[in-house]
Amino acid sequence: MSEYGNESEFQHQIEELEHKSASAARLFDVRRVIGGLFVVYGVIVTIAGITASDADIAKAQGININLWAGIGMLVLGLLFLLWMRLSPPPPPPSPEKTPEPGSHRPGGGD
């Protein structure tokens, strides 16, 4: 027994923290944040473009710029979210799979 308590409990706590860390890393993936913001702002700007008056469109030389910018933002945001879905971040290596320094793998080519 070590001075920190039961070593198996300590190892279990470490594994729990690693799992929580991996979950937090996936939750706060930059692609998710950027994609989500672009989608939210794209919806807002698209609604502004749909409800634009003739005077607003005339100010932009006849182009409904809010509508086009909103659609572009929606497409970009959805592409970021699709990218995150198709290529998720890899989980951190588990301690069981990581060899100890100086350890010998059985049947290996060390």
Short mmCIF file of C-alpha atoms in Angstrom, two decimals:
data_model
loop_
_atom_site.label_atom_id
_atom_site.label_comp_id
_atom_site.label_asym_id
_atom_site.label_seq_id
_atom_site.Cartn_x
_atom_site.Cartn_y
_atom_site.Cartn_z
CA MET A 1 0.00 0.00 0.00
CA SER A 2 1.47 3.36 -0.93
CA GLU A 3 1.22 6.63 0.95
CA TYR A 4 -1.53 7.78 -1.46
CA GLY A 5 -3.89 4.93 -0.68
CA ASN A 6 -4.77 1.92 -2.72
CA GLU A 7 -2.96 2.07 -6.06
CA SER A 8 -5.81 0.42 -7.94
CA GLU A 9 -8.16 3.18 -6.73
CA PHE A 10 -5.62 5.76 -7.83
CA GLN A 11 -5.35 4.12 -11.28
CA HIS A 12 -9.15 4.00 -11.54
CA GLN A 13 -9.37 7.73 -10.74
CA ILE A 14 -6.76 8.48 -13.40
CA GLU A 15 -8.72 6.49 -15.99
CA GLU A 16 -11.93 8.34 -15.10
CA LEU A 17 -10.20 11.71 -15.48
CA GLU A 18 -8.73 10.68 -18.85
CA HIS A 19 -12.19 9.63 -20.04
CA LYS A 20 -13.69 12.96 -18.89
CA SER A 21 -10.85 14.83 -20.58
CA ALA A 22 -11.44 13.02 -23.87
CA SER A 23 -15.17 13.75 -23.64
CA ALA A 24 -14.48 17.43 -22.98
CA ALA A 25 -12.05 17.57 -25.91
CA ARG A 26 -14.70 16.17 -28.24
CA LEU A 27 -17.34 18.48 -26.81
CA PHE A 28 -15.25 21.61 -27.32
CA ASP A 29 -13.79 20.67 -30.69
CA VAL A 30 -13.08 23.91 -32.56
CA ARG A 31 -14.94 22.65 -35.61
CA ARG A 32 -18.11 22.23 -33.53
CA VAL A 33 -17.86 25.71 -32.05
CA ILE A 34 -17.10 27.43 -35.36
CA GLY A 35 -19.70 25.42 -37.26
CA GLY A 36 -22.36 26.07 -34.63
CA LEU A 37 -21.70 29.80 -34.61
CA PHE A 38 -21.80 30.03 -38.40
CA VAL A 39 -25.08 28.13 -38.48
CA VAL A 40 -26.67 30.34 -35.81
CA TYR A 41 -25.49 33.58 -37.42
CA GLY A 42 -26.39 32.23 -40.86
CA VAL A 43 -29.96 31.62 -39.76
CA ILE A 44 -30.20 35.14 -38.32
CA VAL A 45 -28.74 36.82 -41.41
CA THR A 46 -30.84 34.68 -43.76
CA ILE A 47 -34.01 35.70 -41.91
CA ALA A 48 -32.89 39.33 -42.19
CA GLY A 49 -32.41 38.79 -45.93
CA ILE A 50 -35.82 37.20 -46.37
CA THR A 51 -37.53 40.06 -44.53
CA ALA A 52 -35.50 42.82 -46.24
CA SER A 53 -37.46 45.73 -47.64
CA ASP A 54 -37.14 47.08 -51.18
CA ALA A 55 -35.31 50.10 -49.79
CA ASP A 56 -32.70 47.87 -48.12
CA ILE A 57 -32.14 45.96 -51.35
CA ALA A 58 -31.88 49.23 -53.32
CA LYS A 59 -29.12 50.41 -50.95
CA ALA A 60 -27.10 47.33 -51.93
CA GLN A 61 -27.47 48.05 -55.68
CA GLY A 62 -30.28 45.53 -56.11
CA ILE A 63 -28.53 42.57 -54.47
CA ASN A 64 -30.08 41.02 -51.39
CA ILE A 65 -26.70 40.75 -49.68
CA ASN A 66 -28.13 39.56 -46.35
CA LEU A 67 -29.80 36.62 -48.02
CA TRP A 68 -26.67 35.59 -49.93
CA ALA A 69 -24.35 36.10 -46.95
CA GLY A 70 -26.72 34.16 -44.70
CA ILE A 71 -26.89 31.24 -47.11
CA GLY A 72 -23.09 31.27 -47.40
CA MET A 73 -22.72 31.24 -43.63
CA LEU A 74 -25.20 28.36 -43.32
CA VAL A 75 -23.32 26.32 -45.92
CA LEU A 76 -19.95 27.00 -44.29
CA GLY A 77 -21.26 26.13 -40.83
CA LEU A 78 -22.83 22.90 -42.06
CA LEU A 79 -19.57 21.98 -43.81
CA PHE A 80 -17.67 22.42 -40.53
CA LEU A 81 -20.20 20.23 -38.70
CA LEU A 82 -20.07 17.61 -41.46
CA TRP A 83 -16.26 17.62 -41.30
CA MET A 84 -16.42 17.06 -37.56
CA ARG A 85 -18.91 14.20 -38.02
CA LEU A 86 -16.86 12.48 -40.74
CA SER A 87 -13.49 12.94 -39.02
CA PRO A 88 -13.96 12.94 -35.24
CA PRO A 89 -10.99 13.71 -32.99
CA PRO A 90 -9.08 10.57 -32.02
CA PRO A 91 -9.43 9.40 -28.42
CA PRO A 92 -6.34 9.69 -26.24
CA PRO A 93 -4.24 6.52 -26.01
CA SER A 94 -5.24 4.28 -23.14
CA PRO A 95 -2.60 3.37 -20.55
CA GLU A 96 -2.97 -0.34 -21.38
CA LYS A 97 -1.91 0.23 -24.99
CA THR A 98 1.01 2.52 -24.19
CA PRO A 99 4.15 0.48 -23.44
CA GLU A 100 6.24 1.47 -20.47
CA PRO A 101 9.68 2.88 -21.25
CA GLY A 102 12.20 0.06 -21.20
CA SER A 103 9.55 -2.65 -21.32
CA HIS A 104 9.86 -5.57 -23.69
CA ARG A 105 7.00 -6.57 -25.97
CA PRO A 106 6.60 -10.34 -26.15
CA GLY A 107 7.33 -11.70 -29.60
CA GLY A 108 8.17 -8.22 -30.79
CA GLY A 109 10.99 -6.91 -32.86
CA ASP A 110 12.75 -4.88 -30.15
#
